[in-house]
Short mmCIF file of C-alpha atoms and ligand atoms in Angstrom, two decimals:
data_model
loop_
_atom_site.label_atom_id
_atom_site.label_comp_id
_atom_site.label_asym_id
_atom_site.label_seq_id
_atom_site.Cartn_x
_atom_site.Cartn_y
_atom_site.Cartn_z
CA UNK A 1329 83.26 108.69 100.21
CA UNK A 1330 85.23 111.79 99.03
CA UNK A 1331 82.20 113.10 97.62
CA UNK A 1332 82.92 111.31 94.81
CA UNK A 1333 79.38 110.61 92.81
CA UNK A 1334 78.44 108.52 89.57
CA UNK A 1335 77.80 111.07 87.09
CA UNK A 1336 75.02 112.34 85.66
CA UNK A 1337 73.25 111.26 82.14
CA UNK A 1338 76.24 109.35 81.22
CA UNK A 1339 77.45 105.88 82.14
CA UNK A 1340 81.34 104.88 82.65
CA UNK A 1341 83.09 101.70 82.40
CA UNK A 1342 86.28 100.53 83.87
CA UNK A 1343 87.62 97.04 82.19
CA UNK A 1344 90.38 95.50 84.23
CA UNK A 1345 91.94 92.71 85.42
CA UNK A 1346 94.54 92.53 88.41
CA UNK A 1347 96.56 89.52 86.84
CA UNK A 1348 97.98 91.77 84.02
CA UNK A 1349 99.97 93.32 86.77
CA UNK A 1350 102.10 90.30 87.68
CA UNK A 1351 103.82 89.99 84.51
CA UNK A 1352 107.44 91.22 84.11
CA UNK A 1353 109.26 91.71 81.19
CA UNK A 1354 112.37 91.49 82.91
CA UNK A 1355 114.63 93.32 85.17
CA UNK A 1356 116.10 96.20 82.88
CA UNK A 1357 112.84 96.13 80.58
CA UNK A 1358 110.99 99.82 80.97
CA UNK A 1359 107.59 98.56 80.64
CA UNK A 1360 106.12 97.86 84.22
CA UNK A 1361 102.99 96.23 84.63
CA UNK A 1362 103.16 96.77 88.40
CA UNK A 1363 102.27 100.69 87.02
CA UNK A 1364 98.72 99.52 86.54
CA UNK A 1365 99.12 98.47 90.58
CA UNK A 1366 99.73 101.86 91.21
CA UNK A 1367 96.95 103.36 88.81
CA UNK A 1368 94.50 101.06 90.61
CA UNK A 1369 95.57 102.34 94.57
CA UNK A 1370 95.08 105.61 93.21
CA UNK A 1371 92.12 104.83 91.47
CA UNK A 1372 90.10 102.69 94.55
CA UNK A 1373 91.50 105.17 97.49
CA UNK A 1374 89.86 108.25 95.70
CA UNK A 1375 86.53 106.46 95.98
CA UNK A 1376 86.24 106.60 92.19
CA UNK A 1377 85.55 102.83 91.47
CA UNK A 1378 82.23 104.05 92.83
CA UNK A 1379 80.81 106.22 90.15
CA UNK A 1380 81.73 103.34 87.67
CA UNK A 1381 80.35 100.18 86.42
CA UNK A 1382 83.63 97.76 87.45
CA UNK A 1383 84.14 94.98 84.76
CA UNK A 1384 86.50 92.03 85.34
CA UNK A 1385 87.74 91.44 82.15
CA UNK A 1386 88.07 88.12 80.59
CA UNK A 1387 91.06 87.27 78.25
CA UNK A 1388 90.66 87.32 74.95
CA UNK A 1389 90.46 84.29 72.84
CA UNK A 1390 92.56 83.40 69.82
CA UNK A 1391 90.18 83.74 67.34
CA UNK A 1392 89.49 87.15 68.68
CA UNK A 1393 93.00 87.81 68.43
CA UNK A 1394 93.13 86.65 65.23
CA UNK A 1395 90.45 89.17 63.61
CA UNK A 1396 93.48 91.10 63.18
CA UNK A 1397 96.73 89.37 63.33
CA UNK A 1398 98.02 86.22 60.82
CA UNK A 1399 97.00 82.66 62.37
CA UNK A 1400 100.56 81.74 62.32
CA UNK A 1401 101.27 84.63 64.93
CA UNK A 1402 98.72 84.60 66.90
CA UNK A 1403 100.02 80.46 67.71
CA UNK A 1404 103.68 81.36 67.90
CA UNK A 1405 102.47 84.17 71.16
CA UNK A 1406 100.63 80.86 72.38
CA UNK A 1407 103.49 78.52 72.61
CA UNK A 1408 106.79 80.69 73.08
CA UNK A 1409 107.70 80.14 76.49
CA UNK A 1410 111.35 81.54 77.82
CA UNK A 1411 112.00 77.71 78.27
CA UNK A 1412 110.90 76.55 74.70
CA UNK A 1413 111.86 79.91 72.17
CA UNK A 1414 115.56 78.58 71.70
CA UNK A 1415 114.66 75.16 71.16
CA UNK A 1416 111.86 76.89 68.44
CA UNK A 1417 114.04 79.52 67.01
CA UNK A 1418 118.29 78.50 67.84
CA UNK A 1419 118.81 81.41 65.18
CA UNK A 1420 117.27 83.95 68.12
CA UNK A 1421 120.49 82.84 70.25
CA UNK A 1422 122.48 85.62 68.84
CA UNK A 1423 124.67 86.50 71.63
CA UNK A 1424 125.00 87.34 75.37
CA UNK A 1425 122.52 90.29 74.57
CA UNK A 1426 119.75 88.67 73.97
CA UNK A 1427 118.05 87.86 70.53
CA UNK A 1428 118.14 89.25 67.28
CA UNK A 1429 114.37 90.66 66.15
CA UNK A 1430 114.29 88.06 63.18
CA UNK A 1431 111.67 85.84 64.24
CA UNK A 1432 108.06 87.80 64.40
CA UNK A 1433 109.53 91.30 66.38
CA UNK A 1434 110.76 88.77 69.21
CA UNK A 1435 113.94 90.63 70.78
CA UNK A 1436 114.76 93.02 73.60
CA UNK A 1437 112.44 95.06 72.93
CA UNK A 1438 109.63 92.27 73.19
CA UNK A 1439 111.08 89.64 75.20
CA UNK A 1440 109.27 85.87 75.64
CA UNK A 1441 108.60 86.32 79.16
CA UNK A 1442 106.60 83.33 81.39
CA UNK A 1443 102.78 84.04 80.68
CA UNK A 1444 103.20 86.40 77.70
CA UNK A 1445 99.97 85.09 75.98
CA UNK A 1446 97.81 85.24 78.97
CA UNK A 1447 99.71 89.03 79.39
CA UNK A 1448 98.49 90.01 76.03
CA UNK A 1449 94.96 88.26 76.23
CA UNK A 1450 94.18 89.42 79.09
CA UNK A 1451 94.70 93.76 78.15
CA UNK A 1452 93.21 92.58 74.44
CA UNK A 1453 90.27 91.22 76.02
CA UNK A 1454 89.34 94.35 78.18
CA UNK A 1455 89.22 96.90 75.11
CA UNK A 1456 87.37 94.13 73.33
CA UNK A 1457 84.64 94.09 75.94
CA UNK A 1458 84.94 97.61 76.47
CA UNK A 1459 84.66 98.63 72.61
CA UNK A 1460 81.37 96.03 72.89
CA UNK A 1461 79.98 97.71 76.06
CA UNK A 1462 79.92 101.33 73.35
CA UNK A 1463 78.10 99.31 70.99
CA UNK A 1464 75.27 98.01 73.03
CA UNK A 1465 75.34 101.49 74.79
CA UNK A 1466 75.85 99.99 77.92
CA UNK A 1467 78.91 102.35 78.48
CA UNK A 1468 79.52 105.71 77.03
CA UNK A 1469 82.78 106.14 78.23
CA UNK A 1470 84.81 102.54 78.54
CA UNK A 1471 88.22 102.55 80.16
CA UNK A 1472 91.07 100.15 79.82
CA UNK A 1473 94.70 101.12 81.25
CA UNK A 1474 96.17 97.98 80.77
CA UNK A 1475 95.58 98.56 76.89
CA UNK A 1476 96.70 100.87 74.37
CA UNK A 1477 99.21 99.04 72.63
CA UNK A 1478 99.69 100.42 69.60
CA UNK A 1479 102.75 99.30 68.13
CA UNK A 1480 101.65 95.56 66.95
CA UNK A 1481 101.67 94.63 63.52
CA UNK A 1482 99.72 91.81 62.27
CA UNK A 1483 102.21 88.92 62.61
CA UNK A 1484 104.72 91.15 64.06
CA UNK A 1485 105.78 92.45 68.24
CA UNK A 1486 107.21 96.32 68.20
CA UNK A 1487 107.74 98.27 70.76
CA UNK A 1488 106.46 96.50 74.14
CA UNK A 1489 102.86 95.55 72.26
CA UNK A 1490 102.51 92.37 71.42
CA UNK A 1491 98.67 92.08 70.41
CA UNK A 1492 97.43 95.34 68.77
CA UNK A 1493 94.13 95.47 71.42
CA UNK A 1494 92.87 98.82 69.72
CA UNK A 1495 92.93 97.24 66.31
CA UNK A 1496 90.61 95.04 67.86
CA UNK A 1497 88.99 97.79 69.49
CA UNK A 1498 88.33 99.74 66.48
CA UNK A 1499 87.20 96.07 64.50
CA UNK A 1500 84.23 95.93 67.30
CA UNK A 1501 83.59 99.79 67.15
CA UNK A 1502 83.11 99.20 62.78
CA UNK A 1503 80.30 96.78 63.56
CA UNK A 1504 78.24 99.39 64.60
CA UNK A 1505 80.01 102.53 63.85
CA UNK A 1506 80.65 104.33 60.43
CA UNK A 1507 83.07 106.29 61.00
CA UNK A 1508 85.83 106.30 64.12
CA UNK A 1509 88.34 108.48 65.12
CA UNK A 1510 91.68 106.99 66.71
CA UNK A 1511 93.86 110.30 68.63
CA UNK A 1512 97.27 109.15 70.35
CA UNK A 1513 98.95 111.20 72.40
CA UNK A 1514 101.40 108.71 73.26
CA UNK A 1515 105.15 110.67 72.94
CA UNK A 1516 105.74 107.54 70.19
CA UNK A 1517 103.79 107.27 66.41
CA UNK A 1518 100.86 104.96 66.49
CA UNK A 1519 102.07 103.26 63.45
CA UNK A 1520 100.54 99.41 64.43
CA UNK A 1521 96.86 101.61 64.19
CA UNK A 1522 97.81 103.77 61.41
CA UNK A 1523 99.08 100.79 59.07
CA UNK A 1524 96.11 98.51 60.12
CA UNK A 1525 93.54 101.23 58.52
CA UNK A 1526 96.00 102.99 56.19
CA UNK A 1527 93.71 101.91 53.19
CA UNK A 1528 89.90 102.84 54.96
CA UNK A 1529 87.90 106.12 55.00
CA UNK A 1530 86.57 104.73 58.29
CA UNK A 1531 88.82 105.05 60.49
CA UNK A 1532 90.72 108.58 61.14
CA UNK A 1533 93.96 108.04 62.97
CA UNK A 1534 95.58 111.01 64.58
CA UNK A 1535 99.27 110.41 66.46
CA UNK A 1536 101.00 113.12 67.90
CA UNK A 1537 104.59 112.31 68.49
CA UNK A 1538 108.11 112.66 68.85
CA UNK A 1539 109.32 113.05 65.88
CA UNK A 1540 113.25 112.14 64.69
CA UNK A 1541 113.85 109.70 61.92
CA UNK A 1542 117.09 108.59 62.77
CA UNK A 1543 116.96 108.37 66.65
CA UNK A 1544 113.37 108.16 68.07
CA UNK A 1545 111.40 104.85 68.09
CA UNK A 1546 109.92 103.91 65.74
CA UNK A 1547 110.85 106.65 63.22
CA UNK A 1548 107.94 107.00 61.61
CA UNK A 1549 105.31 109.59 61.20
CA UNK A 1550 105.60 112.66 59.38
CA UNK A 1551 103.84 115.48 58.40
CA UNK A 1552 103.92 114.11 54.82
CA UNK A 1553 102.81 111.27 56.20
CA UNK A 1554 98.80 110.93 55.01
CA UNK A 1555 97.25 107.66 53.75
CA UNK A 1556 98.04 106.09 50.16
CA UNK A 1557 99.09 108.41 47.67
CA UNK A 1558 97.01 106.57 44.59
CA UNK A 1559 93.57 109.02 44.32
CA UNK A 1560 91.65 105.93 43.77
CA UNK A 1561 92.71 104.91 47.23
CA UNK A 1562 90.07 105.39 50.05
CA UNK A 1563 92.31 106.35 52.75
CA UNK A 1564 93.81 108.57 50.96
CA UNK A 1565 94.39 111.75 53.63
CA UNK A 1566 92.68 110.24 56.28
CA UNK A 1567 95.54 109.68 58.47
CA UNK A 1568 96.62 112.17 60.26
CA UNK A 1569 100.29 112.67 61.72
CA UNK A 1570 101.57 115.19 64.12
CA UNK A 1571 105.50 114.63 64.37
CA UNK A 1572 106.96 117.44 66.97
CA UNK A 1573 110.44 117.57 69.11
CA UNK A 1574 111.56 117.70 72.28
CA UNK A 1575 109.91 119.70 75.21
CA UNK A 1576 106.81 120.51 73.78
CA UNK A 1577 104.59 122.24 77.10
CA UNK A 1578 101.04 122.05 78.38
CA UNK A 1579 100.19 125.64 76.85
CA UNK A 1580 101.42 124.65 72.94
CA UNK A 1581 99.82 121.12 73.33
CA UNK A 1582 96.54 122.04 74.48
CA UNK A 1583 96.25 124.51 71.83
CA UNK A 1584 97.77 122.67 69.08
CA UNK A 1585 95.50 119.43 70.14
CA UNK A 1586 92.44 121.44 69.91
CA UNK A 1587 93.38 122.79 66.48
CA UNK A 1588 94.20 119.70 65.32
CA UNK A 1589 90.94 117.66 66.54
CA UNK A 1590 88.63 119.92 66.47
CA UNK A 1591 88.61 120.02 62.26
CA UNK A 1592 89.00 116.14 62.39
CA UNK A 1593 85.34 115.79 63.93
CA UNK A 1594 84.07 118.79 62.21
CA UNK A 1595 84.78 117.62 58.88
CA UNK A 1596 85.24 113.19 59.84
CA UNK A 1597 82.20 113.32 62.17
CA UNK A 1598 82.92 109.80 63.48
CA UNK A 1599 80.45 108.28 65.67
CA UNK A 1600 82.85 106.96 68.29
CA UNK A 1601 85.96 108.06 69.39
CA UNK A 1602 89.31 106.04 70.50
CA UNK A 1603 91.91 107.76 72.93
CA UNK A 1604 95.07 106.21 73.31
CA UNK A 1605 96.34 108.17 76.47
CA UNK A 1606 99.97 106.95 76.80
CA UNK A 1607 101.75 108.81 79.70
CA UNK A 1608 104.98 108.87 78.15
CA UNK A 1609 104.64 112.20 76.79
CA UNK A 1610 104.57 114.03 80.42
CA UNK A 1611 107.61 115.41 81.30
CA UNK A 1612 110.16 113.21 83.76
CA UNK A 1613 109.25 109.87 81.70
CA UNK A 1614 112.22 108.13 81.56
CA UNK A 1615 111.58 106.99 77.88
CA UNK A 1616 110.12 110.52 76.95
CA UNK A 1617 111.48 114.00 75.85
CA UNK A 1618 108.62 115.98 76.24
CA UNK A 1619 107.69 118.54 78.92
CA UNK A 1620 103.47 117.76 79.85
CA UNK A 1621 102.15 117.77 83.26
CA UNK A 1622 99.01 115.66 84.19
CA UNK A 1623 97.09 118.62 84.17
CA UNK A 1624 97.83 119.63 80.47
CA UNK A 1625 97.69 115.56 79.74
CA UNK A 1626 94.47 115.52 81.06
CA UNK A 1627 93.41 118.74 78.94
CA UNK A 1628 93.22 116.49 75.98
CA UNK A 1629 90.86 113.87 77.59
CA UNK A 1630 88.70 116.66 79.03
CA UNK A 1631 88.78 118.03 75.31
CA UNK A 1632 87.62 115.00 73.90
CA UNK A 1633 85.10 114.06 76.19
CA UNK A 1634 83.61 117.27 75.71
CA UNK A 1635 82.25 116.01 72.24
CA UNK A 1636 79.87 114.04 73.93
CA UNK A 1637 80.77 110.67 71.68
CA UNK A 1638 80.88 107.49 72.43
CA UNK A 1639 84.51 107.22 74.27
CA UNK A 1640 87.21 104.31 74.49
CA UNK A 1641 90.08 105.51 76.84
CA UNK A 1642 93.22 103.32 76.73
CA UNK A 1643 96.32 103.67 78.02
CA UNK A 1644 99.74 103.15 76.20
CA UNK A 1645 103.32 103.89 77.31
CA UNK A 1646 104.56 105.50 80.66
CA UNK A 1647 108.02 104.59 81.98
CA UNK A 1648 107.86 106.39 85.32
CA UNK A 1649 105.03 104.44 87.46
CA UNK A 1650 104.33 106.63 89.73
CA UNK A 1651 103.62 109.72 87.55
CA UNK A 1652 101.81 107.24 84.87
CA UNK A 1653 99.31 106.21 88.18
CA UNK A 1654 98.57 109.51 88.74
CA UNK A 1655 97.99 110.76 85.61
CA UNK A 1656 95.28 107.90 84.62
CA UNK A 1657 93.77 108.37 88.20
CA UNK A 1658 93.22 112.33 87.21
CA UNK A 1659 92.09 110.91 83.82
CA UNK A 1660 89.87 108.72 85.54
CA UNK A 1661 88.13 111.27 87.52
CA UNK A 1662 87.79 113.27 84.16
CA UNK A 1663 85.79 110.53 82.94
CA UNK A 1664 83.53 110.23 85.78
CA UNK A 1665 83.37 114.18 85.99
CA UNK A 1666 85.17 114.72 89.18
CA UNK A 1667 88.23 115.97 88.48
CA UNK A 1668 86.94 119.60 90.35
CA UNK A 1669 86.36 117.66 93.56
CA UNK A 1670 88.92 115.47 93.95
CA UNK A 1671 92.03 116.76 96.43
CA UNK A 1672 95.14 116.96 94.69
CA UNK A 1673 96.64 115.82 98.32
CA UNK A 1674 96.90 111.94 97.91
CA UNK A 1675 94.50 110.37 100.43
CA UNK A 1676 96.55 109.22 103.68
CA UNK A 1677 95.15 105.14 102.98
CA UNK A 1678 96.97 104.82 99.44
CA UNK A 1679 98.01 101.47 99.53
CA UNK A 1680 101.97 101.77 98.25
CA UNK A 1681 101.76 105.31 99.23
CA UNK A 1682 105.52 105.09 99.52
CA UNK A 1683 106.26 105.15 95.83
CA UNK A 1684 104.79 108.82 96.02
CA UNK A 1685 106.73 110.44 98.40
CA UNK A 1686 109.19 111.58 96.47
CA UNK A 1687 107.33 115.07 94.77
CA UNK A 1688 105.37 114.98 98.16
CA UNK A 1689 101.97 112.65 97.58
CA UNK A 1690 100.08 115.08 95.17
CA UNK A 1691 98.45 114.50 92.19
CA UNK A 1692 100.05 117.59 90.63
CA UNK A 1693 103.95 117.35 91.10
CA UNK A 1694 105.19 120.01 88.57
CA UNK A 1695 106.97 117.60 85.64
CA UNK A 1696 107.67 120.64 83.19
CA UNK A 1697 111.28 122.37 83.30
CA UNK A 1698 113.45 119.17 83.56
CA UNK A 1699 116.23 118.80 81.17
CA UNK A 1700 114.33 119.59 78.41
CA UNK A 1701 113.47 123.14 76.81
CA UNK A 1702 110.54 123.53 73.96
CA UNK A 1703 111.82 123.03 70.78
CA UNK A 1704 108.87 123.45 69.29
CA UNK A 1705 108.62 127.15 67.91
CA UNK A 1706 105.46 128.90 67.38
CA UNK A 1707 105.52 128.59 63.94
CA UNK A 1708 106.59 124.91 63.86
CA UNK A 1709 103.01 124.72 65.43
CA UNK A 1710 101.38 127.14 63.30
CA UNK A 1711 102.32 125.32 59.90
CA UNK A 1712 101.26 121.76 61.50
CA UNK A 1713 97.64 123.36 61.63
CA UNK A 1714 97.71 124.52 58.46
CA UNK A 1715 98.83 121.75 56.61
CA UNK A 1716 96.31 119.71 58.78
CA UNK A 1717 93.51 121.88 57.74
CA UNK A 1718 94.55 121.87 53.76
CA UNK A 1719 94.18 118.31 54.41
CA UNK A 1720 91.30 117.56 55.53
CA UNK A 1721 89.68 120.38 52.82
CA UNK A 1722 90.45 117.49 50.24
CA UNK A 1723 87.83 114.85 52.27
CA UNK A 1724 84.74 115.33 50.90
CA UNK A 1725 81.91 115.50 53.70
O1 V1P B 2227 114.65 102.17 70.24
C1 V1P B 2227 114.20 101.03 70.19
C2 V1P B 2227 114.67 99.97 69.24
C3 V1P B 2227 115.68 99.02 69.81
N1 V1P B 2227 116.68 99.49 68.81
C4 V1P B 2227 117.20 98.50 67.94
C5 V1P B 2227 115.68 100.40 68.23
N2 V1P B 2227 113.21 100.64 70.98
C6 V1P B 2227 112.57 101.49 71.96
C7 V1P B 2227 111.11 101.07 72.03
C8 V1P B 2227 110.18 102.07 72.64
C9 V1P B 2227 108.76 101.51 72.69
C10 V1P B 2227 107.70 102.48 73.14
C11 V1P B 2227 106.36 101.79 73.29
C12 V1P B 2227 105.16 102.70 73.49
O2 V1P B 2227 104.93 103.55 72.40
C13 V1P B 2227 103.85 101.88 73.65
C14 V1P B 2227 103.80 100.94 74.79
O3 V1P B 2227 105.32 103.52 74.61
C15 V1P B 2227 113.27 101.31 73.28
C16 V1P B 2227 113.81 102.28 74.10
C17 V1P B 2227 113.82 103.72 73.90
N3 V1P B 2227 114.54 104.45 74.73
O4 V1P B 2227 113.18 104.21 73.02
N4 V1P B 2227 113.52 100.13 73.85
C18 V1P B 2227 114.16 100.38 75.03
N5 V1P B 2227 114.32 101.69 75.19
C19 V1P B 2227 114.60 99.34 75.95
C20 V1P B 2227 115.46 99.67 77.00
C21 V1P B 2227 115.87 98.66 77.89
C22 V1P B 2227 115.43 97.35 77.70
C23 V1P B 2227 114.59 97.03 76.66
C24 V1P B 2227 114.17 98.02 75.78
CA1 CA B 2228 101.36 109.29 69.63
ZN1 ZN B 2229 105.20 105.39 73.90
#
């Protein structure tokens, strides 16, 4: 079995359910389900479903749903059909392009596709179960892949997330827990998280990002960018942002990451931790402008887990399947400890195999030098650690 054994002291969860993958936001639409297909082959032909407790996750119901988002929303996601939205909404027929954003986020971007509300259920519901499973210490490490959709306002679709399922996450987490800490490393801001605790000293949020205003989705994000301003406010500087540009490489994010997280548990000390591991930020993601492999991805989950917290892993954006599978199959075996021992050569019964061919079925295809150099100067780096550190001097501990 690969050698591949459950790991010592610690227990791991895996929350999934294979009819997320069928869903298809159309033909030219980035986001590709079928990627979680891929993550699973990987996942299964390594052997590593065996040093996990496997969880069939169960969708989500609306009232779950709606600990978060507005009533009103939560309905519309449960009734829009591709067949029924025009009849609904004639002001969405805006021309041959599709619809205008008007009506709760609905547009390109997030498209009424057939079984959209059993889609989003179905990913909310496994980092629901999976945020319980860290309460009742049944897990201390909980993975969901399908999740990690942090764009999603409360009556609002952004950015390819309909249902915000680590809002949801993090509600669950509060029952029990104090204090959590939300890091994204997702190449876009986690502004659907950050607004949905903007005003609460119990909940850190860290996004590291892209960062461009004008051009890059969604254009939030800043440095500047901290909590309320009012001193009466409790979340006042406990939101942390991380906006960087193009190219950014394993060796500046790992130690930038480390500089940056290690003062947020020092001086937060949460009791559980939230990792949003979007796979857009490695280099070659067709959405993406930065220059990560999966090894210096994974540094940041290795990083984290090294805390020894209660963990929620989720997954996020990725827009080239194959390298998204591989790097939450690496991530997985970081979880489960075995990242030493597994062989970077794919194993020879991969199911869809194919779709790896191209850098040569390994794990470790080298993503960095592509079109884009690092823009990201040493001292760009350098002043986002200070001004991280100033600001967490002003939380009192
Ligand atoms: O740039 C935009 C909007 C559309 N314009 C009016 C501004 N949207 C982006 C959305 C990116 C979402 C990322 C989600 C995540 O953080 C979490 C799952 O990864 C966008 C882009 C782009 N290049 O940024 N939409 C599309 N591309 C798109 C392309 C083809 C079809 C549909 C959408
Ligand atoms: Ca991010
Ligand atoms: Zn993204």
């Amino acid at each position: 079995n690969n050698g591949i054994t459950r790991p010592k002291g610690y227990t791991v969860s895996w929350h999934y359910n294979p009819e997320v993958e069928g869903h298809h936001f159309g033909q030219t639409h980035p986001m590709k389900p079928w990627r979680l297909t891929l993550t699973k082959s990987l996942v299964l032909s390594y052997g590593m479903h065996t040093a996990m407790d496997s969880y069939l996750s169960r969708a989500a119901t609306k009232d779950e749903i709606a600990e978060f988002h507005k009533d009103d929303y939560v309905d519309f996601l449960s009734i829009a059909t591709p067949q029924n939205i025009y009849e609904m909404y004639p002001e969405l027929a805006t021309g041959p392009q599709g619809y205008s954003s008007a009506i709760y986020g609905v547009g390109d971007d997030c498209p009424i596709f057939d079984g959209l509300f059993r889609y989003c259920s179905l990913y909310a519901g496994a980092s629901v179960d999976a945020a319980r499973k860290l309460c009742n210490k049944q897990s201390d490490i909980a993975i969901n892949w399908s999740g990690g959709l942090h764009h999603a306002k409360k009556a609002e679709a952004s950015g390819f997330c309909y249902v915000n399922d680590i809002v949801l996450a993090i509600l669950q987490l509060l029952r029990h827990h104090p204090r959590v800490l939300y890091i994204d490393i997702d190449v876009h801001h986690g502004d659907g998280v950050e607004q949905a605790f903007w005003s609460t000293d119990r909940v850190m949020c860290v996004s590291f990002h892209k960062y461009d205003r004008e051009v890059f989705f969604p254009g939030t994000g800043p440095l500047e960018s901290t909590g309320p301003l009012h001193p009466d406010n409790p979340g006042k500087n406990f939101t942390i942002n991380v906006p960087l540009n193009d190219g950014i490489d394993d060796e500046s994010y790992a130690y930038l990451f480390q500089n940056v997280v290690d003062p947020c548990i020092k001086i937060f000390q949460p009791t559980a931790v939230v990792l949003q591991c979007g796979a857009d930020s490695l280099g070659h993601d067709r959405l993406g402008c930065f220059n990560l492999n999966i090894r210096g991805h994974g540094q940041c989950v290795s990083y984290v887990k090294g805390f020894g917290l209660p963990l929620l892993v989720v997954g996020g954006g990725g827009y080239t399947p194959r390298n998204v599978a591989r790097a939450w199959a690496h991530e997985t075996s970081i979880c489960i400890g075995a990242d030493s021992t597994l062989n970077p050569e794919l194993p020879d019964h991969t199911p869809y195999r194919d779709a790896f061919r191209r850098e040569g079925f390994t794990l470790f295809p080298n993503l960095s030098g592509w079109r884009k150099e690092n823009m990201n100067t040493k001292a760009d780096i350098e002043r986002i650690i200070k001004h991280v550190r100033d600001q967490l001097s002003t939380i009192r501990t």
